[in-house]
Coordinates of C-alpha atoms in Angstrom, one line a residue:
M1 CA 126.8 82.7 95.3
K2 CA 123.8 80.3 95.5
N3 CA 121.7 83.0 97.2
Q4 CA 122.7 85.4 94.5
E5 CA 121.5 83.0 91.8
F6 CA 118.1 82.6 93.6
R7 CA 117.8 86.4 94.0
Q8 CA 118.6 87.0 90.3
S9 CA 116.0 84.5 89.2
L10 CA 113.4 86.2 91.3
K11 CA 114.4 89.6 89.9
E12 CA 113.9 88.3 86.4
I13 CA 110.5 87.0 87.3
M14 CA 109.4 90.3 88.9
Q15 CA 110.5 92.1 85.7
G16 CA 108.8 89.6 83.4
K17 CA 105.4 89.7 81.7
F18 CA 102.8 87.4 83.1
M19 CA 99.1 86.8 82.6
Q20 CA 97.0 89.5 84.3
F21 CA 93.4 90.4 83.7
D22 CA 94.3 93.1 81.2
T23 CA 96.1 90.6 79.0
F24 CA 93.3 88.1 79.5
I25 CA 90.5 90.5 78.6
I26 CA 92.4 92.0 75.7
E27 CA 92.8 88.6 74.2
K28 CA 89.2 87.8 74.8
M29 CA 88.3 90.9 72.9
G30 CA 90.1 89.4 69.9
F31 CA 93.5 91.2 70.1
D32 CA 97.0 89.7 70.3
G33 CA 98.2 89.6 73.9
A34 CA 101.9 89.6 73.0
G35 CA 103.6 93.0 73.1
I36 CA 100.4 95.0 73.9
D37 CA 100.7 98.7 73.2
K38 CA 98.6 101.7 74.3
D39 CA 96.5 101.7 71.1
T40 CA 95.7 98.0 71.5
R41 CA 94.5 98.6 75.0
Y42 CA 92.2 101.4 73.9
Q43 CA 90.9 99.4 70.9
A44 CA 90.2 96.4 73.2
F45 CA 88.5 98.6 75.7
H46 CA 86.2 100.1 73.0
E47 CA 85.4 96.6 71.8
F48 CA 84.5 95.6 75.3
R49 CA 82.2 98.6 75.7
R50 CA 80.5 97.7 72.4
R51 CA 80.0 94.0 73.4
T52 CA 78.7 94.9 76.8
K53 CA 76.3 97.5 75.2
R54 CA 78.1 100.2 77.2
R55 CA 76.9 98.8 80.5
E56 CA 78.2 100.8 83.5
I57 CA 79.7 97.8 85.4
A58 CA 81.9 100.2 87.3
T59 CA 83.1 103.8 86.9
M60 CA 84.8 104.6 83.6
P61 CA 88.3 105.1 85.1
T62 CA 87.9 101.8 86.9
M63 CA 86.9 99.9 83.8
R64 CA 89.9 101.5 81.9
R65 CA 92.2 100.2 84.6
W66 CA 91.0 96.7 83.9
F67 CA 92.6 97.1 80.5
G68 CA 95.8 98.6 81.9
I69 CA 94.9 102.1 80.6
G70 CA 96.6 104.7 82.8
E71 CA 97.4 102.0 85.5
Y72 CA 96.3 98.4 86.1
H73 CA 93.7 97.2 88.5
R74 CA 92.3 93.7 88.7
P75 CA 88.4 93.7 88.8
H76 CA 86.6 92.4 91.9
R77 CA 84.8 89.1 91.7
E78 CA 81.4 90.9 91.7
H79 CA 82.4 93.0 88.7
V80 CA 83.5 89.9 86.8
M81 CA 80.2 88.2 87.5
E82 CA 78.3 91.2 86.1
M83 CA 80.7 91.4 83.2
C84 CA 80.0 87.8 82.2
F85 CA 76.2 88.6 82.0
A86 CA 76.9 91.8 80.0
L87 CA 79.1 89.8 77.5
E88 CA 76.3 87.1 77.4
L89 CA 78.8 84.3 78.2
E90 CA 78.0 80.6 78.6
P91 CA 78.8 79.2 82.1
E92 CA 82.0 77.5 80.9
E93 CA 83.5 80.7 79.5
A94 CA 82.3 82.7 82.6
S95 CA 84.2 80.1 84.8
E96 CA 87.3 80.8 82.7
Y97 CA 87.0 84.5 83.5
L98 CA 87.1 83.7 87.2
I99 CA 89.8 80.9 87.1
C100 CA 92.1 82.2 84.5
G101 CA 91.2 85.9 84.3
I102 CA 91.4 86.8 88.0
A103 CA 93.0 83.6 89.3
E104 CA 90.1 82.9 91.7
P105 CA 87.9 79.8 92.2
S106 CA 85.1 79.1 89.8
F107 CA 81.5 79.6 90.8
Q108 CA 80.9 78.7 94.5
V109 CA 77.8 76.6 94.2
N110 CA 77.4 76.6 98.0
D111 CA 76.7 80.3 97.7
Y112 CA 73.1 80.9 96.8
Q113 CA 73.9 84.1 94.9
E114 CA 76.7 82.5 92.8
I115 CA 74.6 79.4 92.0
L116 CA 71.9 81.7 90.8
F117 CA 74.4 83.4 88.6
L118 CA 75.5 80.1 87.2
Y119 CA 71.9 79.1 86.6
G120 CA 71.1 82.5 85.1
L121 CA 74.0 82.3 82.6
G122 CA 72.9 78.9 81.5
R123 CA 69.3 80.0 81.0
H124 CA 70.4 83.4 79.4
L125 CA 68.7 85.5 82.1
S126 CA 69.8 89.0 83.0
Y127 CA 72.0 89.9 85.9
E128 CA 69.2 91.9 87.5
T129 CA 66.8 88.9 87.3
C130 CA 69.4 86.8 89.1
L131 CA 69.7 89.4 91.8
Q132 CA 65.9 89.5 92.2
M133 CA 65.9 85.7 92.6
A134 CA 68.6 86.0 95.3
A135 CA 66.4 88.6 97.1
L136 CA 63.4 86.3 96.9
F137 CA 65.5 83.5 98.3
E138 CA 66.7 85.7 101.2
R139 CA 63.1 86.7 102.0
G140 CA 61.9 83.2 101.8
L141 CA 64.4 81.7 104.2
Q142 CA 63.0 80.4 107.5
E143 CA 64.0 82.2 110.6
N144 CA 65.4 79.1 112.2
V145 CA 67.0 77.5 109.1
S146 CA 70.0 75.4 110.1
L147 CA 72.8 75.7 107.7
S148 CA 74.7 72.4 107.0
H149 CA 78.4 72.8 107.3
T150 CA 79.0 69.2 106.3
R151 CA 77.3 68.9 102.9
S152 CA 79.6 67.9 100.0
T153 CA 80.1 70.4 97.2
K154 CA 80.1 67.4 94.8
E155 CA 76.6 66.4 96.1
L156 CA 75.3 69.9 95.4
I157 CA 76.8 70.1 92.0
A158 CA 75.3 66.7 91.0
S159 CA 71.9 67.9 92.1
F160 CA 72.3 71.2 90.3
E161 CA 73.2 69.5 87.0
M162 CA 70.0 67.6 87.2
N163 CA 67.9 70.6 87.9
K164 CA 69.6 73.5 86.0
T165 CA 67.0 73.6 83.2
L166 CA 64.0 74.2 85.5
E167 CA 62.0 77.3 85.1
K168 CA 62.8 80.2 87.6
E169 CA 60.0 79.5 90.0
E170 CA 60.7 75.7 90.1
F171 CA 64.5 76.3 90.5
L172 CA 63.8 78.6 93.5
L173 CA 61.6 75.9 95.0
W174 CA 64.5 73.4 94.5
M175 CA 66.8 75.9 96.3
F176 CA 64.3 76.3 99.2
D177 CA 64.1 72.5 99.6
R178 CA 67.9 72.6 100.1
A179 CA 68.2 75.9 101.9
E180 CA 70.5 74.4 104.5
W181 CA 73.0 73.5 101.8
F182 CA 73.8 77.1 100.8
K183 CA 76.4 77.9 103.5
G184 CA 78.3 80.3 101.2
Y185 CA 81.7 78.6 101.0
S186 CA 83.4 75.5 99.6
K187 CA 83.8 72.8 102.3
T188 CA 86.3 71.0 100.1
T189 CA 88.6 74.1 99.9
L190 CA 88.3 74.7 103.7
N191 CA 89.1 71.1 104.3
Y192 CA 92.3 71.4 102.4
L193 CA 93.2 74.5 104.3
E194 CA 92.6 72.8 107.6
Q195 CA 94.4 69.7 106.5
F196 CA 97.4 71.7 105.6
R197 CA 97.4 73.5 108.9
R198 CA 97.4 70.1 110.7
S199 CA 100.3 68.8 108.6
I200 CA 102.3 72.0 109.2
L201 CA 101.8 71.9 112.9
E202 CA 102.5 68.2 113.1
N203 CA 105.8 68.8 111.5
V204 CA 106.6 71.8 113.8
R205 CA 105.8 69.7 116.8
K206 CA 107.9 66.9 115.6
E207 CA 110.9 69.3 115.1
A208 CA 110.1 70.8 118.6
K209 CA 110.3 67.3 120.2
A210 CA 113.6 66.7 118.5
R211 CA 115.1 70.0 119.8
L212 CA 113.6 69.3 123.2
G213 CA 115.3 65.9 123.3
L214 CA 118.7 67.4 122.5
L215 CA 118.3 70.0 125.3
L216 CA 117.3 67.4 127.8
Q217 CA 120.3 65.3 126.9
E218 CA 122.4 68.1 128.2
T219 CA 120.8 67.8 131.6
E220 CA 120.2 64.9 134.1
Y221 CA 116.6 64.6 133.2
K222 CA 116.8 60.9 132.2
T223 CA 118.4 60.0 135.6
W224 CA 115.9 62.2 137.5
R225 CA 112.9 60.7 135.6
K226 CA 113.7 57.2 136.9
T227 CA 113.2 58.2 140.5
H228 CA 110.7 61.2 140.2
S229 CA 107.3 61.9 138.8
Q230 CA 106.5 58.2 138.0
G231 CA 102.9 57.8 136.8
V232 CA 102.7 61.2 135.1
D233 CA 103.0 61.9 131.4
E234 CA 106.1 63.2 129.8
Q235 CA 105.0 66.8 129.5
E236 CA 104.1 67.0 133.2
A237 CA 107.4 65.3 134.2
I238 CA 109.4 67.9 132.2
R239 CA 107.4 70.7 133.8
R240 CA 108.2 69.4 137.2
F241 CA 111.9 68.9 136.4
V242 CA 112.5 72.5 135.3
G243 CA 109.8 74.2 137.3
N244 CA 110.8 73.7 141.0
G245 CA 112.9 76.8 141.5
R246 CA 116.5 77.9 141.5
I247 CA 117.7 75.2 144.0
H248 CA 116.2 72.4 141.9
R249 CA 117.7 73.7 138.6
K250 CA 121.1 74.1 140.3
K251 CA 121.1 70.6 141.6
Y252 CA 120.4 69.1 138.2
H253 CA 122.6 71.6 136.2
V254 CA 119.8 73.4 134.5
S255 CA 120.3 77.1 133.9
E256 CA 117.4 79.5 134.1
H257 CA 117.7 80.2 130.4
M258 CA 117.8 76.5 129.5
G259 CA 114.9 75.8 131.8
K260 CA 112.8 78.4 130.1
N261 CA 113.7 77.0 126.6
I262 CA 112.8 73.5 127.7
Q263 CA 109.5 74.6 129.1
E264 CA 108.6 76.5 125.9
L265 CA 109.5 73.6 123.7
A266 CA 107.7 71.1 125.8
Q267 CA 104.6 73.3 125.9
F268 CA 104.4 73.4 122.1
A269 CA 105.7 69.9 121.4
F270 CA 103.0 68.2 123.4
S271 CA 100.2 70.7 122.6
T272 CA 97.1 69.4 120.8
R273 CA 95.8 72.8 119.8
D274 CA 96.0 74.1 116.2
T275 CA 97.6 77.5 116.7
N276 CA 97.6 80.0 113.8
S277 CA 100.5 82.0 115.3
C278 CA 102.9 79.1 115.0
M279 CA 101.7 78.4 111.4
L280 CA 102.2 82.0 110.6
S281 CA 105.8 82.2 111.7
E282 CA 106.6 78.8 110.1
V283 CA 105.2 79.4 106.7
Y284 CA 105.5 83.2 106.3
G285 CA 108.4 84.0 108.6
D286 CA 106.8 87.0 110.3
S287 CA 103.4 88.8 110.4
R288 CA 104.1 91.9 108.3
D289 CA 100.8 92.4 106.4
N290 CA 101.1 93.3 102.7
S291 CA 97.9 91.6 101.7
N292 CA 96.3 94.8 100.4
Q293 CA 99.1 95.9 98.1
E294 CA 98.5 96.2 94.3
G295 CA 100.7 95.4 91.4
P296 CA 103.0 92.5 90.6
A297 CA 104.1 91.9 94.3
A298 CA 100.5 91.6 95.5
Q299 CA 100.5 87.8 95.2
F300 CA 103.6 87.5 97.4
R301 CA 101.9 87.9 100.8
R302 CA 103.0 88.0 104.4
V303 CA 99.7 87.8 106.2
T304 CA 98.6 88.6 109.7
G305 CA 97.2 86.4 112.4
K306 CA 93.9 88.2 112.0
Y307 CA 93.8 87.4 108.3
L308 CA 94.5 83.7 109.0
S309 CA 91.9 83.7 111.7
D310 CA 89.3 85.0 109.3
L311 CA 90.2 82.3 106.8
F312 CA 89.7 79.5 109.3
H313 CA 86.4 81.2 110.6
I314 CA 84.8 81.4 107.1
P315 CA 81.9 79.2 108.2
E316 CA 80.9 81.5 111.0
K317 CA 81.5 84.7 108.9
K318 CA 79.5 83.3 106.0
E319 CA 76.6 82.3 108.3
Q320 CA 76.6 85.8 109.8
A321 CA 76.5 87.4 106.3
I322 CA 73.6 85.1 105.2
R323 CA 71.5 85.8 108.3
T324 CA 72.2 89.5 108.3
S325 CA 71.0 89.7 104.6
Q326 CA 68.0 87.6 105.6
A327 CA 67.1 90.0 108.4
L328 CA 67.5 93.1 106.3
R329 CA 65.2 91.6 103.6
A330 CA 62.6 90.9 106.3
L331 CA 62.9 94.5 107.5
E332 CA 62.2 95.9 104.1
S333 CA 58.4 95.3 104.6
I334 CA 58.3 96.8 108.1
S335 CA 58.1 100.5 108.8
D336 CA 60.9 102.1 110.8
S337 CA 58.7 102.8 113.8
T338 CA 57.4 99.3 114.1
L339 CA 58.7 97.1 116.9
C340 CA 61.5 94.9 115.7
P341 CA 60.8 91.1 115.5
D342 CA 62.3 89.2 118.4
W343 CA 64.4 87.0 116.2
I344 CA 66.1 90.0 114.6
C345 CA 66.7 91.6 118.0
Q346 CA 68.4 88.4 119.1
L347 CA 70.4 88.3 116.0
G348 CA 71.6 91.9 116.5
Q349 CA 72.5 91.2 120.1
E350 CA 74.5 88.1 119.1
Y351 CA 76.4 89.6 116.2
T352 CA 77.2 92.9 117.9
R353 CA 78.0 91.3 121.2
G354 CA 75.4 93.2 123.1
K355 CA 76.0 96.6 121.4
G356 CA 73.1 96.2 119.0
D357 CA 70.5 97.4 121.5
F358 CA 67.4 98.4 119.5
T359 CA 63.6 98.1 119.8
T360 CA 62.3 99.4 116.5
A361 CA 62.7 98.1 112.9
G362 CA 64.5 101.4 111.9
Q363 CA 67.1 101.0 114.6
A364 CA 67.6 97.4 113.7
R365 CA 68.1 98.2 110.0
K366 CA 70.7 100.9 110.8
T367 CA 72.6 98.6 113.1
L368 CA 72.6 95.6 110.8
E369 CA 73.5 97.7 107.7
D370 CA 76.5 99.0 109.7
F371 CA 77.5 95.5 110.8
Q372 CA 77.1 94.2 107.2
K373 CA 79.4 96.9 105.8
K374 CA 82.0 96.4 108.5
E375 CA 82.1 92.6 108.3
K376 CA 82.1 92.3 104.5
R377 CA 85.8 92.7 104.2
R378 CA 86.3 89.9 106.8
C379 CA 84.1 87.5 104.9
L380 CA 86.8 86.0 102.7
L381 CA 87.1 83.6 99.8
I382 CA 90.1 81.2 100.0
Q383 CA 92.4 82.1 97.2
R384 CA 95.2 80.3 95.3
S385 CA 97.7 82.6 97.0
D386 CA 96.4 81.4 100.3
L387 CA 97.0 77.7 99.5
L388 CA 100.1 77.6 97.4
P389 CA 102.6 78.8 100.1
L390 CA 101.2 76.0 102.4
V391 CA 101.5 73.5 99.6
L392 CA 105.2 74.6 99.0
Y393 CA 106.0 74.1 102.7
I394 CA 104.4 70.7 102.9
A395 CA 105.8 69.5 99.6
Q396 CA 109.4 70.5 100.7
K397 CA 109.1 68.8 104.1
Q398 CA 107.6 65.6 102.7
Y399 CA 110.2 65.4 100.0
E400 CA 113.0 65.9 102.5
E401 CA 111.6 63.2 104.7
E402 CA 111.0 60.7 101.9
H403 CA 114.5 61.2 100.3
K404 CA 116.4 61.3 103.6
G405 CA 118.4 64.5 102.7
A406 CA 119.1 63.6 99.1
Y407 CA 118.1 66.3 96.7
C408 CA 117.3 66.4 93.0
Q409 CA 116.0 69.7 91.6
E410 CA 113.6 68.3 89.0
E411 CA 112.3 65.6 91.3
A412 CA 111.6 68.0 94.1
R413 CA 110.0 70.6 91.7
T414 CA 107.8 67.9 90.2
Y415 CA 106.8 66.7 93.7
F416 CA 105.6 70.2 94.5
R417 CA 103.9 70.7 91.2
N418 CA 101.9 67.4 91.5
L419 CA 100.7 68.2 95.0
A420 CA 99.8 71.8 93.9
D421 CA 97.9 70.7 90.8
A422 CA 96.0 68.0 92.7
T423 CA 95.0 70.7 95.3
M424 CA 94.0 73.3 92.7
N425 CA 91.9 70.8 90.7
A426 CA 90.0 69.7 93.8
C427 CA 89.4 73.3 94.8
N428 CA 88.3 74.3 91.3
M429 CA 91.2 76.7 90.8
A430 CA 93.9 77.1 88.1
V431 CA 96.7 74.6 88.2
I432 CA 100.4 75.6 88.3
S433 CA 101.2 77.6 85.1
E434 CA 104.0 79.5 83.7
N435 CA 101.5 82.3 83.0
Y436 CA 101.4 83.2 86.7
Q437 CA 104.1 85.2 88.4
L438 CA 103.5 83.6 91.8
D439 CA 103.7 80.1 90.3
M440 CA 107.0 80.8 88.6
A441 CA 108.5 82.3 91.8
L442 CA 107.5 79.2 93.8
L443 CA 109.0 76.9 91.2
Q444 CA 112.3 78.9 91.5
C445 CA 112.4 77.9 95.1
F446 CA 113.8 74.6 93.8
Q447 CA 117.3 75.6 92.8
K448 CA 120.0 73.4 91.4
E449 CA 121.7 72.5 94.7
E450 CA 119.0 73.3 97.4
M451 CA 115.5 74.3 98.1
Y452 CA 114.4 77.7 99.4
S453 CA 111.4 78.3 101.7
Y454 CA 108.6 80.8 101.2
P455 CA 110.0 83.2 103.9
E456 CA 113.3 83.2 102.1
L457 CA 111.5 84.0 98.8
L458 CA 109.8 86.9 100.5
D459 CA 113.1 88.2 101.9
F460 CA 114.6 88.2 98.5
M461 CA 111.7 90.0 96.8

């Protein structure tokens, strides 16, 4: 009965109307977002075309889909950036298009292109001018520039605020003086992601140790430990206890199956490695990948180990992307038949793991362009939908531990909401809101008599 209530509440959420970009942009064009009909969509689209001076930000069918004409499709971040310039928005409203419109983080000031967009909007420059400034920055980067992966986003924002009124040439000089700061991602957001992984794995290890203790109580391990393997740590003692063959297991009443279970639990309970596979199964339940689907269910993701790995390797992926762009800019002024500069040859060898064997600039350009295109989809931006399932898991575990099994629906829900809002604010993302389908579904995990996990939510979708 309780499962049925949870399932029904999720069904109602999936059938409900929530904020999507089509609603957002239609309201921004001056139309009522409640009960939008076909005519309103077309009117808002024509108003959008008028305000953007009929700029071809994307193909006509794609732009129509942003308004839910025919079908709905959320615009890419790059399209929203260009849209903000075409609409001549101020930085604050452009940030709203990112945070509220497409539910993504605001401008990533650690990304040299995005900080130039932020600067350009504030100075009322064109989109093309900002792209030209980004190209100049790429060409002017030193070959051996060392990107800083420890710089604080707050530190960069403070410096930007003091220098955002500089003229274009002076602003670029300011950027060159801090070239190592532009690593391409938010260290704050990545820190939250890594902190959440540590917390999740600490909890899993704690539970694994508890299960391990119960299994060992069914054996003569405690008696054996007093007279064997003195001077070694607990993990090694357990390994010796169950790992000495059939005669040993028989003597101490340990079946082969139990011995295997004890070894597996001990291996993880005492591990100091942060493994994505365990986090994947704990938070998402399995590794079925539906991260590319469109429509209402797109926010409810079961991700793969590869996707998680790419998230945690954002620093390496971003540095590869920056250096690849830097190399391609340098090759623009070199003829195809010219010998390729040594530093670009070394870069190609490193990034293609020895497959980028080239000698001329033309060969290098082709190899690096292919690499850039292939790796672009793996160069991720951490999203709300990446963080919120982790927040749900941690909030529920912490609430259970603090309240020793006692449960109050509103208290637990508020506990989750407070942790989520603090995280979203720190990461420059939208806080929990009834406007978002994902948020409402996560809040429904706190039912009257018990809490449901994210894997259970996914199973009921």
